[in-house]
Short mmCIF file of C-alpha atoms in Angstrom, two decimals:
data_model
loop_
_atom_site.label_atom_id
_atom_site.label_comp_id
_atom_site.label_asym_id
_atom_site.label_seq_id
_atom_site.Cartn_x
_atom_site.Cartn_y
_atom_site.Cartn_z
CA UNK I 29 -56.45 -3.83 -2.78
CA UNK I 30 -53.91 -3.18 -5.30
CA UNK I 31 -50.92 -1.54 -5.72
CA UNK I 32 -50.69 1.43 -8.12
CA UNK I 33 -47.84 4.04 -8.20
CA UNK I 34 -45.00 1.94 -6.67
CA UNK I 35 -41.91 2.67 -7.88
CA UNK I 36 -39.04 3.58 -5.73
CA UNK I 37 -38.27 6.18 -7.63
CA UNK I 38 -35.18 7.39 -5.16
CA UNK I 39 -32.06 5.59 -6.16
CA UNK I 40 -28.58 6.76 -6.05
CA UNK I 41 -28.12 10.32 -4.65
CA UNK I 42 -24.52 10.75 -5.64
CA UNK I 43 -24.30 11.81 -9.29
CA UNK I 44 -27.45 13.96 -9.37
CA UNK I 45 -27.49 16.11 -6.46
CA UNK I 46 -23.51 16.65 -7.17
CA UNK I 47 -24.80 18.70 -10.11
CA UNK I 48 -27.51 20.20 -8.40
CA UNK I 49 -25.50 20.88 -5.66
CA UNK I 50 -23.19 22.46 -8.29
CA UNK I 51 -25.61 24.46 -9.90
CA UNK I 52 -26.69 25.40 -6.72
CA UNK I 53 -23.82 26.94 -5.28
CA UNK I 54 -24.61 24.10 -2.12
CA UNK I 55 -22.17 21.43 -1.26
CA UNK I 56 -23.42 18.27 -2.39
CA UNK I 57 -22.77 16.60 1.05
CA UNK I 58 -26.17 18.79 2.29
CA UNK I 59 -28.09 16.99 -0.39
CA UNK I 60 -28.12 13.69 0.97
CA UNK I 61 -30.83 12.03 2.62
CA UNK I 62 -29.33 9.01 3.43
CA UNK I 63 -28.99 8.32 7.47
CA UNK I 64 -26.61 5.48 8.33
CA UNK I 65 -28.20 4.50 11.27
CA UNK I 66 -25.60 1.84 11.91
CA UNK I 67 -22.83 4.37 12.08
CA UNK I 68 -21.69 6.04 15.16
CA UNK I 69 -23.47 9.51 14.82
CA UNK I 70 -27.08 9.89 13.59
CA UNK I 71 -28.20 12.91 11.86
CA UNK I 72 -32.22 14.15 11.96
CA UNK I 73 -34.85 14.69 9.38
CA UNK I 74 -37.30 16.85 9.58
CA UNK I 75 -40.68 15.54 8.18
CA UNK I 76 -43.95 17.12 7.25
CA UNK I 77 -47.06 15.49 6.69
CA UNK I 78 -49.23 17.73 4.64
CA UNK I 79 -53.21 17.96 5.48
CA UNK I 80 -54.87 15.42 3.37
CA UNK I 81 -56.37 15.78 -0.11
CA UNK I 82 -59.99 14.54 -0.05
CA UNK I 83 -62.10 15.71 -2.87
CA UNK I 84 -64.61 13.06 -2.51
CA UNK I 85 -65.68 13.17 1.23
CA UNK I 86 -63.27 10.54 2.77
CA UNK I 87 -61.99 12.48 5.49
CA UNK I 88 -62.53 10.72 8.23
CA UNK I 89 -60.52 7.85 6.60
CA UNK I 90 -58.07 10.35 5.43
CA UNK I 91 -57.53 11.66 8.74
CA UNK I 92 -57.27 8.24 10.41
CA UNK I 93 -54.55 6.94 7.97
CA UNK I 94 -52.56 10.36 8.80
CA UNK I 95 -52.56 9.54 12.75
CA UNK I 96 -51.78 6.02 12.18
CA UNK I 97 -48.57 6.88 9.99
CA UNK I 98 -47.69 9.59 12.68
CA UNK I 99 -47.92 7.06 15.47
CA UNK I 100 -45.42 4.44 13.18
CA UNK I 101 -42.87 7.60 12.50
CA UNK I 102 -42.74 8.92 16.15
CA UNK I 103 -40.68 5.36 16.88
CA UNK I 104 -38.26 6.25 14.20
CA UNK I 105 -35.65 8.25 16.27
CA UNK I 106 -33.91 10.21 13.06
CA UNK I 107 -36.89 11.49 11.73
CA UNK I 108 -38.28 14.97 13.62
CA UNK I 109 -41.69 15.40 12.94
CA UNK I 110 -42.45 19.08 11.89
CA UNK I 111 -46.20 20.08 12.27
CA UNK I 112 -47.79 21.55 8.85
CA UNK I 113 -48.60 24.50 10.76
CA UNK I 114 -45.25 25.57 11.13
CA UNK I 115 -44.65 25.57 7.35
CA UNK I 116 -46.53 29.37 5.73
CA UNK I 117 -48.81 28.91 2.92
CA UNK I 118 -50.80 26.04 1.37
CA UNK I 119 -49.76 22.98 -0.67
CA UNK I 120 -52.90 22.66 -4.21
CA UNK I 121 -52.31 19.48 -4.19
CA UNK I 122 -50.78 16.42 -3.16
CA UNK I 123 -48.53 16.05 -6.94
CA UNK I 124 -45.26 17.57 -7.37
CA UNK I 125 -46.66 19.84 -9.78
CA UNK I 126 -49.21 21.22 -7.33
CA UNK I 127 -46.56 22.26 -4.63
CA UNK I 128 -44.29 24.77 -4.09
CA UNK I 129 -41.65 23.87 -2.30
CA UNK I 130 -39.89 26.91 -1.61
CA UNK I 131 -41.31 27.58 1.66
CA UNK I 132 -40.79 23.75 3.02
CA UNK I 133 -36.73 24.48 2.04
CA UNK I 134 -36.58 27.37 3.60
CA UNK I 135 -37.85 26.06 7.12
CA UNK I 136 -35.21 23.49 6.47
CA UNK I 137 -38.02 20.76 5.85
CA UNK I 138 -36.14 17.59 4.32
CA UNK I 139 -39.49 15.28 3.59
CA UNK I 140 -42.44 16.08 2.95
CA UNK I 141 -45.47 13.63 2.50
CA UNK I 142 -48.73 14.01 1.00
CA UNK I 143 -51.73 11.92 0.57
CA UNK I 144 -55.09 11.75 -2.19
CA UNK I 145 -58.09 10.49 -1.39
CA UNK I 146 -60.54 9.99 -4.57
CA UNK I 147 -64.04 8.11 -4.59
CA UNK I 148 -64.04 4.54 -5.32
CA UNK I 149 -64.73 0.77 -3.55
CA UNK I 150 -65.58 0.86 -0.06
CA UNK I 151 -63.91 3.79 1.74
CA UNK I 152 -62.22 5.16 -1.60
CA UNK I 153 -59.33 4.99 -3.03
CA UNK I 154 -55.50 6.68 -2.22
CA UNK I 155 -51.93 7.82 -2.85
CA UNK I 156 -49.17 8.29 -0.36
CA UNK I 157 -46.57 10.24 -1.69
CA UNK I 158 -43.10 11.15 -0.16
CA UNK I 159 -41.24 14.02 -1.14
CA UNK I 160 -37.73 14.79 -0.78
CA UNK I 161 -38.09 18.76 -0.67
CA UNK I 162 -34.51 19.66 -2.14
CA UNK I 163 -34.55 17.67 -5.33
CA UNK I 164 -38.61 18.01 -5.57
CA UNK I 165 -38.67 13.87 -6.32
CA UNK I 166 -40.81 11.30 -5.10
CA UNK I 167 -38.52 9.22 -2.93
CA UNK I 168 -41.95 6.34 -1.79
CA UNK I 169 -45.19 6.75 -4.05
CA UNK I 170 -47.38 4.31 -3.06
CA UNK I 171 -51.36 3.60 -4.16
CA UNK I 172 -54.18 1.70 -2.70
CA UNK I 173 -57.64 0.79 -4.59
CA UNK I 174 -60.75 -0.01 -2.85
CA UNK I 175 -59.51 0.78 1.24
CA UNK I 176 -61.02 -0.85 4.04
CA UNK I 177 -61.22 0.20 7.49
CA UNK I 178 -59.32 -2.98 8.51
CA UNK I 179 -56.66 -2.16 5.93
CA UNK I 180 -55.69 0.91 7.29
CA UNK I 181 -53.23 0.46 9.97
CA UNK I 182 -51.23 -2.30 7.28
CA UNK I 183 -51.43 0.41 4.54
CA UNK I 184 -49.43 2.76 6.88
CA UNK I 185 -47.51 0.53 8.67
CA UNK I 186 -46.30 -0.73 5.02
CA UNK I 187 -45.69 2.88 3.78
CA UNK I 188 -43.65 3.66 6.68
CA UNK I 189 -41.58 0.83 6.02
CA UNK I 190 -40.75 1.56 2.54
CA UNK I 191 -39.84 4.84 3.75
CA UNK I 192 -37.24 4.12 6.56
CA UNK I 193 -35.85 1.35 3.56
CA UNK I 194 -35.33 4.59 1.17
CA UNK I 195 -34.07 6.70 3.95
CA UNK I 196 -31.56 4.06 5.72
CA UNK I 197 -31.55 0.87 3.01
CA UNK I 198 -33.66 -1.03 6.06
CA UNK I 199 -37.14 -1.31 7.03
CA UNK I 200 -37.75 -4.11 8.93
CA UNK I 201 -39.12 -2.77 12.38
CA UNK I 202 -42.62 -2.40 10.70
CA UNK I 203 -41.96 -6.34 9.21
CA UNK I 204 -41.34 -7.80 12.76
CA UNK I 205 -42.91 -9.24 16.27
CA UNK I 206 -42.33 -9.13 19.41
CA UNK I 207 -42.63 -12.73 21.29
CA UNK I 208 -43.08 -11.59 25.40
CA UNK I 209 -44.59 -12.73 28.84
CA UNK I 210 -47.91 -11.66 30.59
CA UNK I 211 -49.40 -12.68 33.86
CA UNK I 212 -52.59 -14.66 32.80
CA UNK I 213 -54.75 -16.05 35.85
CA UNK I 214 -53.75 -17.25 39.62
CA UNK I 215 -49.65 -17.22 39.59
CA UNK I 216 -49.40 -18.65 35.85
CA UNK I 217 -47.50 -16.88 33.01
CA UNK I 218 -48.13 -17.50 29.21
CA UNK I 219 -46.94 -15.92 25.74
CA UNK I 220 -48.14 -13.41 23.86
CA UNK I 221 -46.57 -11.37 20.48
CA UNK I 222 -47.25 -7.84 19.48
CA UNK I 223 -45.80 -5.35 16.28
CA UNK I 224 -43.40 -3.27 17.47
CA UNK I 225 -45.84 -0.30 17.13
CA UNK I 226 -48.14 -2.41 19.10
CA UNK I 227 -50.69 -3.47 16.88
CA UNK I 228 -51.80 -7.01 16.74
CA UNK I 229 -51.67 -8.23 20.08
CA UNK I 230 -52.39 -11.85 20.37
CA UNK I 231 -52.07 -14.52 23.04
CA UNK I 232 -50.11 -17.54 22.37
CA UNK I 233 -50.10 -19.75 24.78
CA UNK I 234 -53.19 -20.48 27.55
CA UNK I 235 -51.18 -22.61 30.34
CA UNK I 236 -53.34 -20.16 33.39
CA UNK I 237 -53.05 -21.20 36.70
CA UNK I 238 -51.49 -24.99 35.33
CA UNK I 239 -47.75 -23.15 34.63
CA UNK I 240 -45.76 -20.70 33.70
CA UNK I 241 -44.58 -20.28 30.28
CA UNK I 242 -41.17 -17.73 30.36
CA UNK I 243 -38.79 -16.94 28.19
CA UNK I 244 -40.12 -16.75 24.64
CA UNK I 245 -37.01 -17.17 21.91
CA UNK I 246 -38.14 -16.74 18.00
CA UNK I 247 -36.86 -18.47 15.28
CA UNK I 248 -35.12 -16.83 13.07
CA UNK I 249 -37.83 -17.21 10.35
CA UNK I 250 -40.65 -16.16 12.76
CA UNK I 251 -42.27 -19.36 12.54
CA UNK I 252 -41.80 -21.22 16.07
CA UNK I 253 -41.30 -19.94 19.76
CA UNK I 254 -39.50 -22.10 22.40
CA UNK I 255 -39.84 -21.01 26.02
CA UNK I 256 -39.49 -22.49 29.61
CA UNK I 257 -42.76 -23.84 30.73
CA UNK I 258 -42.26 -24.10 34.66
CA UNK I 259 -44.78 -26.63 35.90
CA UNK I 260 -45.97 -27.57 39.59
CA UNK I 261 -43.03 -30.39 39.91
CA UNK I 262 -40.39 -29.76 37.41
CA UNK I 263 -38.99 -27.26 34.20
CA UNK I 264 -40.34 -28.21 30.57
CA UNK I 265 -39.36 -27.21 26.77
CA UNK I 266 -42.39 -26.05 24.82
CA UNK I 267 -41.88 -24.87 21.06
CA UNK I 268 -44.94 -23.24 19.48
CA UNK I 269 -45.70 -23.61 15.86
CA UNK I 270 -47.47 -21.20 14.51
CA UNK I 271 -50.80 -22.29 15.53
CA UNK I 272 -52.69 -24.33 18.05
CA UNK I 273 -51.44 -25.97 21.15
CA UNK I 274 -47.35 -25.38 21.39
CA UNK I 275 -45.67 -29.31 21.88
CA UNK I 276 -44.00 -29.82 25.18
CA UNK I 277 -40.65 -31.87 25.90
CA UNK I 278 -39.59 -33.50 28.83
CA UNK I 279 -35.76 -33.05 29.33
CA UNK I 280 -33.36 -34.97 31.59
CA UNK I 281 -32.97 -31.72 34.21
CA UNK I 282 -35.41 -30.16 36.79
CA UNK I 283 -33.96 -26.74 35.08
CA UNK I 284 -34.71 -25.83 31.95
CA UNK I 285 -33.15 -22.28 31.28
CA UNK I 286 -33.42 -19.59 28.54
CA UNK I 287 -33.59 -21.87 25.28
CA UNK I 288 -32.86 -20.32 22.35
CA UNK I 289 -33.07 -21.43 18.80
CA UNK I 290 -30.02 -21.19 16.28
CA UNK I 291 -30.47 -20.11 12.57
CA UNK I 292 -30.04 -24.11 11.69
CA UNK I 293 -33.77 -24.32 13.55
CA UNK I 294 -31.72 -26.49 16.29
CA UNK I 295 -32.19 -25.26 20.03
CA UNK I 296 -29.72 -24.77 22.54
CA UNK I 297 -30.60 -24.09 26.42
CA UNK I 298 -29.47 -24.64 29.61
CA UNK I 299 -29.81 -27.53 31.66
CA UNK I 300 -28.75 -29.37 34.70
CA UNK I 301 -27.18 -32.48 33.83
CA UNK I 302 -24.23 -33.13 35.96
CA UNK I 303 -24.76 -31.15 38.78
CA UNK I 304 -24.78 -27.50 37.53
CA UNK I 305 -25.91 -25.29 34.97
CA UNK I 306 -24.32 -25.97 31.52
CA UNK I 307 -25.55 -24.98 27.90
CA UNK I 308 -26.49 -27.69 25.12
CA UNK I 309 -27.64 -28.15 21.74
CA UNK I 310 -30.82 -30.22 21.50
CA UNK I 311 -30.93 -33.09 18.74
CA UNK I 312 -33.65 -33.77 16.56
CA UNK I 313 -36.15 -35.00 19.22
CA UNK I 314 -35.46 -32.35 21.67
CA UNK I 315 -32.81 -34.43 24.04
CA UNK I 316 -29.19 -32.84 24.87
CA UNK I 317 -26.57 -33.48 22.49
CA UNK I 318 -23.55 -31.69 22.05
CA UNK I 319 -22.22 -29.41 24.76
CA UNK I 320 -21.70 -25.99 23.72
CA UNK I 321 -20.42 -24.17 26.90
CA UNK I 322 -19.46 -26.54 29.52
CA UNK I 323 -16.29 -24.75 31.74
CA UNK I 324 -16.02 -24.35 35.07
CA UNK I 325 -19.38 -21.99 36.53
CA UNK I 326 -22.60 -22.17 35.63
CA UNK I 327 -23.44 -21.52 31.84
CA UNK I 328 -26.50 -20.20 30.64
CA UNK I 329 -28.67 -17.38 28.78
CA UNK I 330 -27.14 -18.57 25.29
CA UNK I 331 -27.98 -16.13 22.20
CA UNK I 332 -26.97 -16.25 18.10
CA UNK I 333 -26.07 -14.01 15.61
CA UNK I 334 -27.47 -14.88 12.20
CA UNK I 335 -24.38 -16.93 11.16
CA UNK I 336 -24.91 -19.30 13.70
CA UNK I 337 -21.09 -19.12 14.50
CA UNK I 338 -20.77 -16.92 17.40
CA UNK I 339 -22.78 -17.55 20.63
CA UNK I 340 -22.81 -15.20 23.72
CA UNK I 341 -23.44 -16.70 26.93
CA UNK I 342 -23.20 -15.64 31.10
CA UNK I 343 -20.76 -17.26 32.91
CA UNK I 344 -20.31 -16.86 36.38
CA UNK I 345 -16.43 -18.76 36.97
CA UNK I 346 -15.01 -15.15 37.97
CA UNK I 347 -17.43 -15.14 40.55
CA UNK I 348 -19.96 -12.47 39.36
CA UNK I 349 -21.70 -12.80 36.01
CA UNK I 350 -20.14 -11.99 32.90
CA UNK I 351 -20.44 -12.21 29.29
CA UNK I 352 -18.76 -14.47 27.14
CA UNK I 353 -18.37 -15.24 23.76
CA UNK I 354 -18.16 -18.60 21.89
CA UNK I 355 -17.26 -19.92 18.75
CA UNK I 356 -20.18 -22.79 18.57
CA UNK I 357 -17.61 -24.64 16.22
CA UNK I 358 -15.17 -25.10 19.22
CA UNK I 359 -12.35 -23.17 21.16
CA UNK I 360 -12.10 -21.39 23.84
CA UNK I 361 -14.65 -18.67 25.38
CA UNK I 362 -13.77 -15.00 25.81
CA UNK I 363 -14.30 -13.05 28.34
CA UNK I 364 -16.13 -10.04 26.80
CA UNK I 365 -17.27 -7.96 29.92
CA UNK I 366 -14.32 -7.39 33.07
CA UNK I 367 -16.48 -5.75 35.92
CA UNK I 368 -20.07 -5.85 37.84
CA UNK I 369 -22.89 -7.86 37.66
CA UNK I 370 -23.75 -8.66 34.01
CA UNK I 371 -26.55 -10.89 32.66
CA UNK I 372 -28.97 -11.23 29.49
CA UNK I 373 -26.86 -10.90 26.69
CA UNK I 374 -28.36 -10.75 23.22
CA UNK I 375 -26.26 -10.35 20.27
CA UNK I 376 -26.50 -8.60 17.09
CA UNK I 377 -27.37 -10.37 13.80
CA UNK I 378 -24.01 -9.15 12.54
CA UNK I 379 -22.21 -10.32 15.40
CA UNK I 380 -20.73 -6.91 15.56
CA UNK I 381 -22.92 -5.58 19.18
CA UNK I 382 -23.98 -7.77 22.41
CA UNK I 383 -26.58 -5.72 24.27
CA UNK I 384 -27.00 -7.03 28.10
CA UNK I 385 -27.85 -6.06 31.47
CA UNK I 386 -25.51 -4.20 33.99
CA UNK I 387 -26.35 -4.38 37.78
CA UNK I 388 -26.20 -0.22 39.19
CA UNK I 389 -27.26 0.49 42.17
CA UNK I 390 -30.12 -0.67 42.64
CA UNK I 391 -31.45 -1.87 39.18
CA UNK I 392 -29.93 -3.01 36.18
CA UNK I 393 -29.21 -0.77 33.11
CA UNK I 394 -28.75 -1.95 29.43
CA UNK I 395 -25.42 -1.64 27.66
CA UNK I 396 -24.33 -2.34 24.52
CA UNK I 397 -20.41 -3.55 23.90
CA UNK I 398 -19.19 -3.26 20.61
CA UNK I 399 -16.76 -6.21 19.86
CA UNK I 400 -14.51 -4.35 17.15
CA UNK I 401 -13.87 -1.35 19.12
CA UNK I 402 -14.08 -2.95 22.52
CA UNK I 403 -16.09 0.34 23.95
CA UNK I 404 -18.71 -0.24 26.59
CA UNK I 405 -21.84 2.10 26.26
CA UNK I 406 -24.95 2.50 28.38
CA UNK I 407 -27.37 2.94 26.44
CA UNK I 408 -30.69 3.23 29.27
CA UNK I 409 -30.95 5.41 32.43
CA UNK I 410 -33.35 6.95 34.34
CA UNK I 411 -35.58 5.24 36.96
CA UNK I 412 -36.49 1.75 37.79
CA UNK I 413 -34.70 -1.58 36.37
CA UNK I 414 -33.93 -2.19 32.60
CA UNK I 415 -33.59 -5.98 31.53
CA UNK I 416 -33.94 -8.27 29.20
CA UNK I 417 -32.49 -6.34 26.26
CA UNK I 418 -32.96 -7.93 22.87
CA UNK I 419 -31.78 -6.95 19.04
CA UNK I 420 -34.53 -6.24 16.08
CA UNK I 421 -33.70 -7.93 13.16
CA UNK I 422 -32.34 -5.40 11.46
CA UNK I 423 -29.71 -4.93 14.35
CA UNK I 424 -30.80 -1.32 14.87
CA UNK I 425 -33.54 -1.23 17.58
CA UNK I 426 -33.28 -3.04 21.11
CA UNK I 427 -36.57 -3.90 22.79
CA UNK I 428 -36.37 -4.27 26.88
CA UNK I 429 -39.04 -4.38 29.74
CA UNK I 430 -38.45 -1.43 32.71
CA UNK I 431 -40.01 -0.47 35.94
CA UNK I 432 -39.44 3.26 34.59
CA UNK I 433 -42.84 4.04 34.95
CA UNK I 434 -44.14 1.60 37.69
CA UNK I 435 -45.56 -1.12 36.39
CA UNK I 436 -43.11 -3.75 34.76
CA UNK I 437 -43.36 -2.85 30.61
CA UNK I 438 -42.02 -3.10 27.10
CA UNK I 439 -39.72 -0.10 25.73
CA UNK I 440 -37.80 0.32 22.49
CA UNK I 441 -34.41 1.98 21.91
CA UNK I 442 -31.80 1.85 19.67
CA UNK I 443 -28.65 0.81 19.71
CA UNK I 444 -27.70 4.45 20.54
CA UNK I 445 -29.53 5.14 23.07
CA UNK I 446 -32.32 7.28 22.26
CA UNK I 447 -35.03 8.33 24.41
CA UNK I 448 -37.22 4.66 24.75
CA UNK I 449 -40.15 4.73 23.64
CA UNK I 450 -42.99 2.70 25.38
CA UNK I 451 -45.03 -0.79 23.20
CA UNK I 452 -48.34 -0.75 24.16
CA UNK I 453 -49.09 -3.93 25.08
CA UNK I 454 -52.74 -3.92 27.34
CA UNK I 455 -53.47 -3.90 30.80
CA UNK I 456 -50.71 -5.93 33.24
CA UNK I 457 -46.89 -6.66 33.18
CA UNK I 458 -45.13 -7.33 30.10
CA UNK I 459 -41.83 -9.04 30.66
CA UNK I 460 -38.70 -11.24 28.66
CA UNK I 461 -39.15 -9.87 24.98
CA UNK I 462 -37.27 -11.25 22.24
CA UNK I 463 -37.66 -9.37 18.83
CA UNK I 464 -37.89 -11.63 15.65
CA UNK I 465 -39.35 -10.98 11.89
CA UNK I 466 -42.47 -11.24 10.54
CA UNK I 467 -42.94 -15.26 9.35
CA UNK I 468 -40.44 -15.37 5.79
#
């Protein structure tokens, strides 16, 4: 497979569409198709994929590389997908040259993509083209020689990632994993990981009926997962590698709590040393060293932005759990939530959002606190329990398992709250995710 038409040819929006927005008569600020999705609003696209261009008899490939890049745009929340039916007329072709555009603009369609099948190795050749309809440029153009079967859902999976990066400068949901915990068989737990569109589910660990292996932490170069392997007598460490059988520590506490690893590749976790709950940083053969968070309460559930400065932890010395924040060079903690029954924090990669768990009623709800503004939101509701919220590595989505629709599974939302959308993940619960990238 090769790559053929792949420049980027969107760029800077500013100087051109100001003079087509001149010559227009249309304020330049409607030309943009640039979403912040960091920012506190989020405006919508509308997208239309166009029927596919086949001229030599690859349909049925064409039509299952169409479905597959609808199924990866439906979990981008600013993009409305606009069925081609709704637009009057046909496109000739899937070049700029062979469409006329006129009646996308005028049912206010902002991108539209094509695709061109032509005969060649295996199931053929073909271009994926995105269009953004006011300016008439290609904004992704991407080519593939010699398509497999296999390749398919990477092929669209890699196209919709350059195309959230032109639309909102990021694209790394389709370049991450998703490290979680399934029942396997008698009352043992074990690890599996899964895309975020939930493709490539594999099993990690195979502990069965010997343990359970809980709370799965990534890296932050994708490469290793720690977790709590609870055996018949006591708590372990184990930190997978990559590949085979993941190494197990023995640690001086019969709790071993939420580990987590820091961008240095050191792990912190909790452990009970002196008589309670407190949170350390592990040395070089996995023993306790330094203490990180060590006050008055119990200390645990430890997460790190990227810097590896800021740590936000649960604390329970005001007598519920709350959220704190800690500088892991020293100082004090800070108190970052003031009421209820708070638990699972997970902070941003910025350091800018912790998303955690509130106790309501009867289940607990994610919310996301911003730590410039101070500003609480709630950012699930509905039915059944929320929990176990945790960042993407772009900072943008939040993954967390729900009872919303019976069964304990994995949903995605953002870190506005939009509607969550459900991972498939198989048959059975899927529980404690934590999002990391793709191995760098």
């Amino acid at each position: 497979m090769t790559t053929r038409v792949h420049k980027r040819i969107i760029s800077v929006f500013g100087a051109l569409f100001m003079l087509l927005g001149i010559l227009s008569g249309r304020a330049p600020a409607q030309t943009s198709l640039a979403v912040d999705i960091q920012g506190p609003g989020q405006a919508k696209m509308n997208l239309v994929q166009a029927r596919p261009f086949a001229d030599g008899g690859q349909l049925t490939p064409a039509d299952k590389l169409q479905d597959l890049i609808n199924k990866d745009l439906q979990f981008l929340p600013f993009l409305q997908l606009v069925p081609p039916s709704n637009i009057p007329g046909q496109i000739g072709g899937a070049k700029a040259e062979q469409i006329d555009f006129k009646p996308f603009g005028m049912a206010k369609i902002d991108v539209l993509v094509t695709s061109q099948w032509s005969p060649g190795g295996n199931l053929g050749n073909v271009e994926l083209r995105a269009f953004e309809v006011y300016s008439q440029k290609v904004i992704v153009g991407k080519g593939y020689d010699s398509v497999t079967d296999a390749q398919l859902p990477d092929i669209a999976d890699r196209f919709c990632m350059e195309l959230m990066a032109a639309l909102t400068g990021q694209g790394g949901f389709f370049n991450s994993q998703i490290a979680f915990v399934k029942p396997s068989s008698g009352k043992g737990t074990d690890i599996w990981t899964v895309r975020p569109t939930g493709r490539g589910l594999t099993r990690v660990t195979h502990y069965n009926e010997l343990g359970m292996a809980e709370s799965p932490s990534w890296s932050f170069d994708g490469r290793r997962i720690a977790f709590t392997l609870i055996g018949s007598r006591s708590h372990y460490l184990g930190v997978w590698s990559g590949g085979g059988k993941p190494q197990v520590y023995t640690l001086p506490s019969t709790n071993v709590v939420s580990p987590r690893f820091l961008p240095s590749g050191q792990i912190a976790v909790s452990l009970r040393v002196h008589g309670k709950a407190d949170i350390y940083l592990l040395n070089a053969n996995h023993q306790p060293g330094r203490v990180l968070a060590g006050g008055p309460g119990i200390n645990v559930s430890p997460s790190f932005d990227a810097s590896g400065r800021l740590m936000a932890f649960v604390n329970d010395q005001a007598g519920n759990p709350n959220i704190y924040l800690q500088d892991v060079g020293g100082g004090s903690p800070r108190r970052i939530t003031t009421s209820g029954y708070n638990t699972n924090p997970s902070i941003s990669p910025d350091g800018k959002l912790i998303a955690f768990t509130k106790q309501l009623g009867g289940g607990q709800k994610v919310f996301v606190h911003d730590m410039t503004t101070g500003q609480e939101t709630q950012v699930t509701s509905g039915g059944g329990s929320d929990e176990n919220p945790s960042f993407s590595p772009d900072g943008y989505f939040i993954v967390f398992s729900s009872t919303r629709s019976g069964q304990k599974k994995l949903y995605v939302t953002t870190r506005h709250g939009t509607p969550p959308i459900k991972i498939p993940t198989g048959d059975g619960v899927a529980q404690m995710p934590c999002w990391g990238p793709l191995p760098q």
